[in-house]
Amino acid sequence: MAPGMEDETDGLLQLISDIRGVSLQADPAALNEVRAFLLRHEAESAKSATHTVLENYPDWWVRRRRAPPGLSIEGAEALEELNRHVGFMHSLGVPMTLAERRTTPCFRFFQDLEAWGSREAAPLAASLFSPDSALTRLIGAVVGEVFPSHGGFLDVAVYNATGLSQTKGVRKTSLRLVWPGILIDADRAVRVRDLVVSRLVAATSAEGGALADMEAELKKANGSNTWHSLVSDAAYSSRSVVRMPLCDRVAPLPLRGPEKRPLNPVGVMRYSYGDKMKVEWLCKEADLDPAEWMKIGCLRQEGEVQLTDWSMPAYR
């Protein structure tokens, strides 16, 4: 048992209740296993950490109410155990507040879609990204064009963190798209993002159409919504830390607390490329266990990996 744990082992349920404001019916031994794993993998410094605690949030598992500088979790076995523990806590309704540091030279390609609403409502995630959505089809067409070595299909895992933003006091639609079959670097990710936005702007410049209608609905929900803000590039910045699947966002100080809008799995969508692109759900949330959703949604790559071949077309 790690130092400093002895006096709290029997009181983890109460500790979680006090910190998170939830009442749990869970095996304290299972909770202690999660805590022990995290404490065993504390990083010596932020520089050496592979994973971090969002906003240094002093969650129920930390020592002496102080978050560590990060976690050092490497190797297939340790990553598998991390996925299992994060999935377990998500299933209990107490999601972790962890982020992963992007690997170099490449990481899994991901995209964040963000739309603001009002205090009462946010744009429906399903209307933004579903097999029949014009936005879904445009993104799939662009990604298939940029990464032509897809072999006829590409899969994308979809996560939904829609909820109330504590920092702004309004509801926000937040979607994370992860492309397990594509490895990319930050520079390429930004360029793909810019191409998507360029195509969206061009498509809505023409009179009418499904994308023009979607843009109008987004602006009706909140005047700050634009294609440039919807397809975010913030997570590609030099900070290189990205919230993990099934984990909650933490509001910064002075609020500093989980926002109760974790990245919940929605499903895996498949794009089939041929004479005509076909889009369909391959599986939905209930078809995979939480640890599997963690595995396919994480970005870090271990070992010797290479960027996926690409061909960047000219903007138009």
mmCIF file of C-alpha atoms in Angstrom:
data_model
loop_
_atom_site.group_PDB
_atom_site.id
_atom_site.type_symbol
_atom_site.label_atom_id
_atom_site.label_comp_id
_atom_site.label_asym_id
_atom_site.label_seq_id
_atom_site.Cartn_x
_atom_site.Cartn_y
_atom_site.Cartn_z
ATOM 1 C CA MET A 1 0.000 0.000 0.000
ATOM 2 C CA ALA A 2 1.315 3.450 -0.921
ATOM 3 C CA PRO A 3 2.332 5.795 1.912
ATOM 4 C CA GLY A 4 -0.432 8.037 3.177
ATOM 5 C CA MET A 5 -3.242 5.698 2.117
ATOM 6 C CA GLU A 6 -3.773 3.727 5.299
ATOM 7 C CA ASP A 7 -5.972 6.276 7.039
ATOM 8 C CA GLU A 8 -8.290 6.721 4.059
ATOM 9 C CA THR A 9 -8.721 3.214 2.681
ATOM 10 C CA ASP A 10 -11.838 2.448 4.703
ATOM 11 C CA GLY A 11 -13.354 5.868 4.054
ATOM 12 C CA LEU A 12 -13.128 6.136 0.267
ATOM 13 C CA LEU A 13 -16.898 6.101 -0.264
ATOM 14 C CA GLN A 14 -17.345 8.990 2.140
ATOM 15 C CA LEU A 15 -14.342 10.798 0.680
ATOM 16 C CA ILE A 16 -15.778 10.583 -2.825
ATOM 17 C CA SER A 17 -19.154 11.729 -1.520
ATOM 18 C CA ASP A 18 -17.573 14.742 0.172
ATOM 19 C CA ILE A 19 -15.468 15.767 -2.833
ATOM 20 C CA ARG A 20 -17.763 14.911 -5.740
ATOM 21 C CA GLY A 21 -21.161 15.259 -4.080
ATOM 22 C CA VAL A 22 -22.375 11.803 -5.111
ATOM 23 C CA SER A 23 -23.534 8.813 -3.095
ATOM 24 C CA LEU A 24 -21.923 5.580 -4.306
ATOM 25 C CA GLN A 25 -22.750 1.927 -3.907
ATOM 26 C CA ALA A 26 -19.383 0.418 -4.788
ATOM 27 C CA ASP A 27 -16.816 -1.979 -3.420
ATOM 28 C CA PRO A 28 -14.242 0.050 -1.461
ATOM 29 C CA ALA A 29 -11.608 -2.547 -2.391
ATOM 30 C CA ALA A 30 -12.172 -1.792 -6.105
ATOM 31 C CA LEU A 31 -11.878 1.930 -5.444
ATOM 32 C CA ASN A 32 -8.704 1.360 -3.477
ATOM 33 C CA GLU A 33 -7.288 -0.602 -6.414
ATOM 34 C CA VAL A 34 -7.865 2.406 -8.672
ATOM 35 C CA ARG A 35 -6.239 4.746 -6.187
ATOM 36 C CA ALA A 36 -3.264 2.493 -5.585
ATOM 37 C CA PHE A 37 -2.612 2.205 -9.325
ATOM 38 C CA LEU A 38 -2.649 5.965 -9.827
ATOM 39 C CA LEU A 39 -0.377 6.614 -6.864
ATOM 40 C CA ARG A 40 2.081 3.971 -8.043
ATOM 41 C CA HIS A 41 2.370 5.803 -11.336
ATOM 42 C CA GLU A 42 2.892 9.334 -10.078
ATOM 43 C CA ALA A 43 5.417 11.181 -12.232
ATOM 44 C CA GLU A 44 8.449 12.795 -10.673
ATOM 45 C CA SER A 45 7.859 15.989 -12.622
ATOM 46 C CA ALA A 46 5.425 17.496 -15.107
ATOM 47 C CA LYS A 47 8.088 17.230 -17.802
ATOM 48 C CA SER A 48 8.344 13.456 -17.424
ATOM 49 C CA ALA A 49 4.579 12.868 -17.203
ATOM 50 C CA THR A 50 2.707 11.023 -19.941
ATOM 51 C CA HIS A 51 -0.630 12.006 -18.406
ATOM 52 C CA THR A 52 -1.757 14.966 -16.319
ATOM 53 C CA VAL A 53 -4.549 15.930 -13.934
ATOM 54 C CA LEU A 54 -6.723 18.625 -15.451
ATOM 55 C CA GLU A 55 -6.341 21.947 -13.610
ATOM 56 C CA ASN A 56 -4.405 20.038 -10.912
ATOM 57 C CA TYR A 57 -7.777 19.066 -9.482
ATOM 58 C CA PRO A 58 -7.370 17.553 -5.967
ATOM 59 C CA ASP A 59 -9.637 14.566 -6.582
ATOM 60 C CA TRP A 60 -10.515 11.772 -4.176
ATOM 61 C CA TRP A 61 -7.477 9.609 -4.998
ATOM 62 C CA VAL A 62 -4.641 12.126 -4.526
ATOM 63 C CA ARG A 63 -2.311 12.355 -1.526
ATOM 64 C CA ARG A 64 -2.991 15.013 1.094
ATOM 65 C CA ARG A 65 -5.453 16.878 -1.161
ATOM 66 C CA ARG A 66 -2.721 17.779 -3.643
ATOM 67 C CA ALA A 67 -2.617 16.543 -7.244
ATOM 68 C CA PRO A 68 0.691 15.080 -8.422
ATOM 69 C CA PRO A 69 2.671 16.770 -11.233
ATOM 70 C CA GLY A 70 1.317 14.057 -13.514
ATOM 71 C CA LEU A 71 1.324 10.330 -14.148
ATOM 72 C CA SER A 72 3.917 8.178 -15.885
ATOM 73 C CA ILE A 73 2.096 5.330 -17.604
ATOM 74 C CA GLU A 74 3.903 3.433 -20.331
ATOM 75 C CA GLY A 75 3.749 -0.087 -21.705
ATOM 76 C CA ALA A 76 0.754 -2.067 -22.921
ATOM 77 C CA GLU A 77 -0.010 -3.649 -19.551
ATOM 78 C CA ALA A 78 -0.065 -0.365 -17.630
ATOM 79 C CA LEU A 79 -2.131 1.355 -20.321
ATOM 80 C CA GLU A 80 -4.620 -1.503 -20.321
ATOM 81 C CA GLU A 81 -4.984 -1.184 -16.560
ATOM 82 C CA LEU A 82 -5.425 2.582 -16.819
ATOM 83 C CA ASN A 83 -8.177 2.095 -19.403
ATOM 84 C CA ARG A 84 -9.912 -0.392 -17.134
ATOM 85 C CA HIS A 85 -9.799 1.914 -14.114
ATOM 86 C CA VAL A 86 -10.954 5.011 -15.999
ATOM 87 C CA GLY A 87 -13.780 2.989 -17.544
ATOM 88 C CA PHE A 88 -14.768 1.654 -14.129
ATOM 89 C CA MET A 89 -14.965 5.114 -12.578
ATOM 90 C CA HIS A 90 -16.977 6.405 -15.538
ATOM 91 C CA SER A 91 -19.458 3.547 -15.094
ATOM 92 C CA LEU A 92 -19.886 4.572 -11.436
ATOM 93 C CA GLY A 93 -20.748 8.123 -12.444
ATOM 94 C CA VAL A 94 -17.517 9.532 -11.000
ATOM 95 C CA PRO A 95 -15.418 10.148 -14.124
ATOM 96 C CA MET A 96 -11.704 10.797 -13.766
ATOM 97 C CA THR A 97 -10.212 14.191 -14.677
ATOM 98 C CA LEU A 98 -7.184 13.055 -16.668
ATOM 99 C CA ALA A 99 -5.519 14.271 -19.841
ATOM 100 C CA GLU A 100 -2.875 12.622 -22.011
ATOM 101 C CA ARG A 101 0.187 14.267 -23.461
ATOM 102 C CA ARG A 102 0.324 13.875 -27.239
ATOM 103 C CA THR A 103 3.174 11.747 -28.488
ATOM 104 C CA THR A 104 5.731 12.831 -31.058
ATOM 105 C CA PRO A 105 6.246 12.487 -33.941
ATOM 106 C CA CYS A 106 2.612 11.484 -34.276
ATOM 107 C CA PHE A 107 -0.656 10.754 -32.532
ATOM 108 C CA ARG A 108 -4.110 9.575 -33.535
ATOM 109 C CA PHE A 109 -6.007 12.106 -35.590
ATOM 110 C CA PHE A 110 -8.848 13.703 -33.655
ATOM 111 C CA GLN A 111 -11.223 16.596 -34.190
ATOM 112 C CA ASP A 112 -13.179 18.647 -31.661
ATOM 113 C CA LEU A 113 -16.542 20.131 -32.670
ATOM 114 C CA GLU A 114 -17.864 22.846 -30.328
ATOM 115 C CA ALA A 115 -21.070 24.877 -30.499
ATOM 116 C CA TRP A 116 -22.473 27.243 -27.896
ATOM 117 C CA GLY A 117 -26.097 27.444 -26.883
ATOM 118 C CA SER A 118 -28.012 29.302 -24.189
ATOM 119 C CA ARG A 119 -28.460 28.766 -20.474
ATOM 120 C CA GLU A 120 -31.371 26.430 -21.222
ATOM 121 C CA ALA A 121 -30.334 24.510 -24.344
ATOM 122 C CA ALA A 122 -27.483 23.641 -26.691
ATOM 123 C CA PRO A 123 -27.536 22.570 -30.353
ATOM 124 C CA LEU A 124 -28.416 18.891 -30.620
ATOM 125 C CA ALA A 125 -25.301 16.763 -31.033
ATOM 126 C CA ALA A 126 -27.205 14.233 -33.150
ATOM 127 C CA SER A 127 -28.226 16.912 -35.642
ATOM 128 C CA LEU A 128 -24.604 18.005 -36.013
ATOM 129 C CA PHE A 129 -22.975 14.612 -36.418
ATOM 130 C CA SER A 130 -25.023 11.636 -37.543
ATOM 131 C CA PRO A 131 -24.919 9.464 -40.693
ATOM 132 C CA ASP A 132 -27.447 11.747 -42.419
ATOM 133 C CA SER A 133 -25.853 15.046 -41.406
ATOM 134 C CA ALA A 134 -24.375 17.235 -44.137
ATOM 135 C CA LEU A 135 -21.534 18.143 -41.759
ATOM 136 C CA THR A 136 -20.761 14.461 -41.198
ATOM 137 C CA ARG A 137 -20.584 13.818 -44.905
ATOM 138 C CA LEU A 138 -18.402 16.836 -45.638
ATOM 139 C CA ILE A 139 -15.905 15.924 -42.913
ATOM 140 C CA GLY A 140 -15.782 12.322 -44.126
ATOM 141 C CA ALA A 141 -15.273 13.411 -47.719
ATOM 142 C CA VAL A 142 -12.406 15.727 -46.761
ATOM 143 C CA VAL A 143 -10.666 13.152 -44.560
ATOM 144 C CA GLY A 144 -11.026 10.471 -47.230
ATOM 145 C CA GLU A 145 -9.543 12.835 -49.815
ATOM 146 C CA VAL A 146 -6.606 13.884 -47.646
ATOM 147 C CA PHE A 147 -5.782 10.305 -46.577
ATOM 148 C CA PRO A 148 -6.339 8.297 -49.768
ATOM 149 C CA SER A 149 -4.619 5.108 -48.558
ATOM 150 C CA HIS A 150 -7.663 4.125 -46.506
ATOM 151 C CA GLY A 151 -8.319 0.889 -48.392
ATOM 152 C CA GLY A 152 -11.961 1.677 -49.023
ATOM 153 C CA PHE A 153 -13.177 2.699 -45.568
ATOM 154 C CA LEU A 154 -12.372 4.767 -42.490
ATOM 155 C CA ASP A 155 -13.828 4.489 -38.983
ATOM 156 C CA VAL A 156 -14.326 7.361 -36.562
ATOM 157 C CA ALA A 157 -15.161 7.025 -32.853
ATOM 158 C CA VAL A 158 -17.571 9.689 -31.597
ATOM 159 C CA TYR A 159 -17.682 11.027 -28.012
ATOM 160 C CA ASN A 160 -20.146 13.561 -26.608
ATOM 161 C CA ALA A 161 -19.403 15.975 -23.747
ATOM 162 C CA THR A 162 -22.405 18.259 -24.145
ATOM 163 C CA GLY A 163 -23.499 20.103 -21.008
ATOM 164 C CA LEU A 164 -23.310 23.311 -18.992
ATOM 165 C CA SER A 165 -20.041 25.211 -19.232
ATOM 166 C CA GLN A 166 -19.374 26.524 -15.742
ATOM 167 C CA THR A 167 -16.941 29.149 -16.995
ATOM 168 C CA LYS A 168 -19.482 30.799 -19.328
ATOM 169 C CA GLY A 169 -22.728 29.766 -17.659
ATOM 170 C CA VAL A 170 -24.310 28.502 -20.911
ATOM 171 C CA ARG A 171 -24.754 25.072 -22.406
ATOM 172 C CA LYS A 172 -22.210 23.817 -24.900
ATOM 173 C CA THR A 173 -22.285 21.028 -27.468
ATOM 174 C CA SER A 174 -18.886 19.307 -27.459
ATOM 175 C CA LEU A 175 -18.061 16.377 -29.720
ATOM 176 C CA ARG A 176 -14.744 14.542 -30.038
ATOM 177 C CA LEU A 177 -14.033 12.557 -33.215
ATOM 178 C CA VAL A 178 -11.143 10.083 -33.100
ATOM 179 C CA TRP A 179 -9.878 8.376 -36.266
ATOM 180 C CA PRO A 180 -8.083 5.202 -35.045
ATOM 181 C CA GLY A 181 -6.641 4.419 -38.473
ATOM 182 C CA ILE A 182 -4.947 7.792 -39.052
ATOM 183 C CA LEU A 183 -1.717 9.009 -37.439
ATOM 184 C CA ILE A 184 -0.930 12.685 -37.735
ATOM 185 C CA ASP A 185 1.135 15.496 -36.222
ATOM 186 C CA ALA A 186 -0.033 18.893 -34.967
ATOM 187 C CA ASP A 187 0.928 20.748 -38.146
ATOM 188 C CA ARG A 188 -1.011 18.382 -40.396
ATOM 189 C CA ALA A 189 -3.969 18.359 -37.997
ATOM 190 C CA VAL A 190 -4.231 22.150 -38.201
ATOM 191 C CA ARG A 191 -4.004 22.067 -41.990
ATOM 192 C CA VAL A 192 -6.773 19.444 -42.247
ATOM 193 C CA ARG A 193 -8.888 21.534 -39.881
ATOM 194 C CA ASP A 194 -8.354 24.628 -42.025
ATOM 195 C CA LEU A 195 -9.324 22.685 -45.143
ATOM 196 C CA VAL A 196 -12.553 21.479 -43.502
ATOM 197 C CA VAL A 197 -13.437 25.036 -42.497
ATOM 198 C CA SER A 198 -12.609 26.312 -45.990
ATOM 199 C CA ARG A 199 -14.920 23.718 -47.552
ATOM 200 C CA LEU A 200 -17.698 24.555 -45.070
ATOM 201 C CA VAL A 201 -17.452 28.274 -45.825
ATOM 202 C CA ALA A 202 -17.457 27.613 -49.564
ATOM 203 C CA ALA A 203 -20.440 25.265 -49.309
ATOM 204 C CA THR A 204 -22.533 27.778 -47.362
ATOM 205 C CA SER A 205 -21.598 30.703 -49.579
ATOM 206 C CA ALA A 206 -23.868 29.206 -52.215
ATOM 207 C CA GLU A 207 -27.551 29.996 -51.769
ATOM 208 C CA GLY A 208 -29.509 27.459 -49.702
ATOM 209 C CA GLY A 209 -28.593 23.873 -48.884
ATOM 210 C CA ALA A 210 -28.358 21.697 -45.773
ATOM 211 C CA LEU A 211 -25.103 23.255 -44.533
ATOM 212 C CA ALA A 212 -26.469 26.778 -44.913
ATOM 213 C CA ASP A 213 -29.514 25.721 -42.886
ATOM 214 C CA MET A 214 -27.246 24.206 -40.226
ATOM 215 C CA GLU A 215 -25.177 27.388 -40.043
ATOM 216 C CA ALA A 216 -28.344 29.431 -39.566
ATOM 217 C CA GLU A 217 -29.519 27.141 -36.759
ATOM 218 C CA LEU A 218 -26.131 27.364 -35.042
ATOM 219 C CA LYS A 219 -26.178 31.163 -35.162
ATOM 220 C CA LYS A 220 -29.743 31.144 -33.860
ATOM 221 C CA ALA A 221 -28.621 29.053 -30.886
ATOM 222 C CA ASN A 222 -25.771 31.474 -30.163
ATOM 223 C CA GLY A 223 -24.528 34.365 -32.261
ATOM 224 C CA SER A 224 -20.883 33.479 -31.580
ATOM 225 C CA ASN A 225 -21.140 30.185 -33.482
ATOM 226 C CA THR A 226 -19.241 30.123 -36.794
ATOM 227 C CA TRP A 227 -17.617 27.359 -38.817
ATOM 228 C CA HIS A 228 -14.246 28.606 -37.578
ATOM 229 C CA SER A 229 -15.311 28.195 -33.946
ATOM 230 C CA LEU A 230 -17.232 24.948 -34.509
ATOM 231 C CA VAL A 231 -14.214 23.069 -35.884
ATOM 232 C CA SER A 232 -11.790 23.843 -33.095
ATOM 233 C CA ASP A 233 -8.017 23.929 -33.414
ATOM 234 C CA ALA A 234 -7.293 24.652 -29.732
ATOM 235 C CA ALA A 235 -6.250 21.092 -28.859
ATOM 236 C CA TYR A 236 -3.513 21.127 -31.530
ATOM 237 C CA SER A 237 -1.636 23.928 -29.788
ATOM 238 C CA SER A 238 1.824 23.651 -28.273
ATOM 239 C CA ARG A 239 0.446 22.696 -24.850
ATOM 240 C CA SER A 240 0.036 19.160 -26.262
ATOM 241 C CA VAL A 241 -2.291 17.978 -23.458
ATOM 242 C CA VAL A 242 -5.694 16.574 -24.433
ATOM 243 C CA ARG A 243 -8.557 15.415 -22.219
ATOM 244 C CA MET A 244 -8.961 11.634 -22.259
ATOM 245 C CA PRO A 245 -12.134 9.794 -23.281
ATOM 246 C CA LEU A 246 -14.648 9.142 -20.479
ATOM 247 C CA CYS A 247 -12.985 11.898 -18.424
ATOM 248 C CA ASP A 248 -14.619 15.081 -17.202
ATOM 249 C CA ARG A 249 -13.633 18.653 -17.931
ATOM 250 C CA VAL A 250 -12.501 20.696 -14.939
ATOM 251 C CA ALA A 251 -13.421 24.368 -14.691
ATOM 252 C CA PRO A 252 -10.380 26.541 -13.924
ATOM 253 C CA LEU A 253 -9.913 28.538 -10.734
ATOM 254 C CA PRO A 254 -11.694 30.000 -8.898
ATOM 255 C CA LEU A 255 -14.376 27.378 -9.646
ATOM 256 C CA ARG A 256 -11.982 24.435 -10.130
ATOM 257 C CA GLY A 257 -14.317 21.483 -10.182
ATOM 258 C CA PRO A 258 -15.627 18.831 -12.599
ATOM 259 C CA GLU A 259 -18.259 20.199 -14.956
ATOM 260 C CA LYS A 260 -20.219 16.916 -15.050
ATOM 261 C CA ARG A 261 -19.880 16.590 -18.819
ATOM 262 C CA PRO A 262 -17.394 13.797 -19.499
ATOM 263 C CA LEU A 263 -16.554 12.583 -22.993
ATOM 264 C CA ASN A 264 -19.217 9.887 -23.187
ATOM 265 C CA PRO A 265 -19.000 7.335 -26.007
ATOM 266 C CA VAL A 266 -21.669 7.607 -28.696
ATOM 267 C CA GLY A 267 -20.541 5.057 -31.259
ATOM 268 C CA VAL A 268 -18.183 4.215 -34.101
ATOM 269 C CA MET A 269 -19.180 5.449 -37.530
ATOM 270 C CA ARG A 270 -17.857 3.923 -40.754
ATOM 271 C CA TYR A 271 -17.270 5.792 -43.998
ATOM 272 C CA SER A 272 -17.188 3.465 -47.002
ATOM 273 C CA TYR A 273 -15.627 5.050 -50.072
ATOM 274 C CA GLY A 274 -16.583 3.980 -53.566
ATOM 275 C CA ASP A 275 -18.554 5.446 -56.426
ATOM 276 C CA LYS A 276 -20.717 6.976 -53.703
ATOM 277 C CA MET A 277 -19.695 7.482 -50.082
ATOM 278 C CA LYS A 278 -21.749 5.491 -47.568
ATOM 279 C CA VAL A 279 -21.978 6.450 -43.879
ATOM 280 C CA GLU A 280 -23.368 4.181 -41.157
ATOM 281 C CA TRP A 281 -23.009 3.339 -37.485
ATOM 282 C CA LEU A 282 -20.706 0.371 -36.991
ATOM 283 C CA CYS A 283 -21.477 0.080 -33.272
ATOM 284 C CA LYS A 284 -23.023 2.132 -30.478
ATOM 285 C CA GLU A 285 -22.070 2.782 -26.841
ATOM 286 C CA ALA A 286 -23.619 -0.401 -25.415
ATOM 287 C CA ASP A 287 -21.774 -2.629 -27.889
ATOM 288 C CA LEU A 288 -18.358 -2.048 -26.288
ATOM 289 C CA ASP A 289 -17.253 -1.988 -22.665
ATOM 290 C CA PRO A 290 -15.828 1.240 -21.181
ATOM 291 C CA ALA A 291 -12.220 0.021 -21.314
ATOM 292 C CA GLU A 292 -12.568 -0.580 -25.055
ATOM 293 C CA TRP A 293 -13.952 2.925 -25.568
ATOM 294 C CA MET A 294 -10.883 4.199 -23.758
ATOM 295 C CA LYS A 295 -8.566 2.164 -25.951
ATOM 296 C CA ILE A 296 -9.950 3.329 -29.287
ATOM 297 C CA GLY A 297 -10.315 6.943 -28.160
ATOM 298 C CA CYS A 298 -6.850 7.573 -26.702
ATOM 299 C CA LEU A 299 -4.320 9.406 -28.847
ATOM 300 C CA ARG A 300 -0.862 8.398 -27.634
ATOM 301 C CA GLN A 301 1.207 6.009 -29.753
ATOM 302 C CA GLU A 302 3.991 3.809 -28.422
ATOM 303 C CA GLY A 303 6.929 2.333 -30.286
ATOM 304 C CA GLU A 304 8.073 3.198 -33.783
ATOM 305 C CA VAL A 305 5.136 4.590 -35.727
ATOM 306 C CA GLN A 306 4.890 6.710 -38.843
ATOM 307 C CA LEU A 307 2.602 9.420 -40.094
ATOM 308 C CA THR A 308 -0.218 8.205 -42.326
ATOM 309 C CA ASP A 309 0.366 9.031 -45.992
ATOM 310 C CA TRP A 310 -1.535 12.092 -47.031
ATOM 311 C CA SER A 311 -2.221 14.314 -50.013
ATOM 312 C CA MET A 312 -3.303 17.838 -49.160
ATOM 313 C CA PRO A 313 -5.495 19.311 -51.924
ATOM 314 C CA ALA A 314 -5.610 22.989 -52.723
ATOM 315 C CA TYR A 315 -8.216 25.066 -50.873
ATOM 316 C CA ARG A 316 -11.155 26.078 -52.939
#
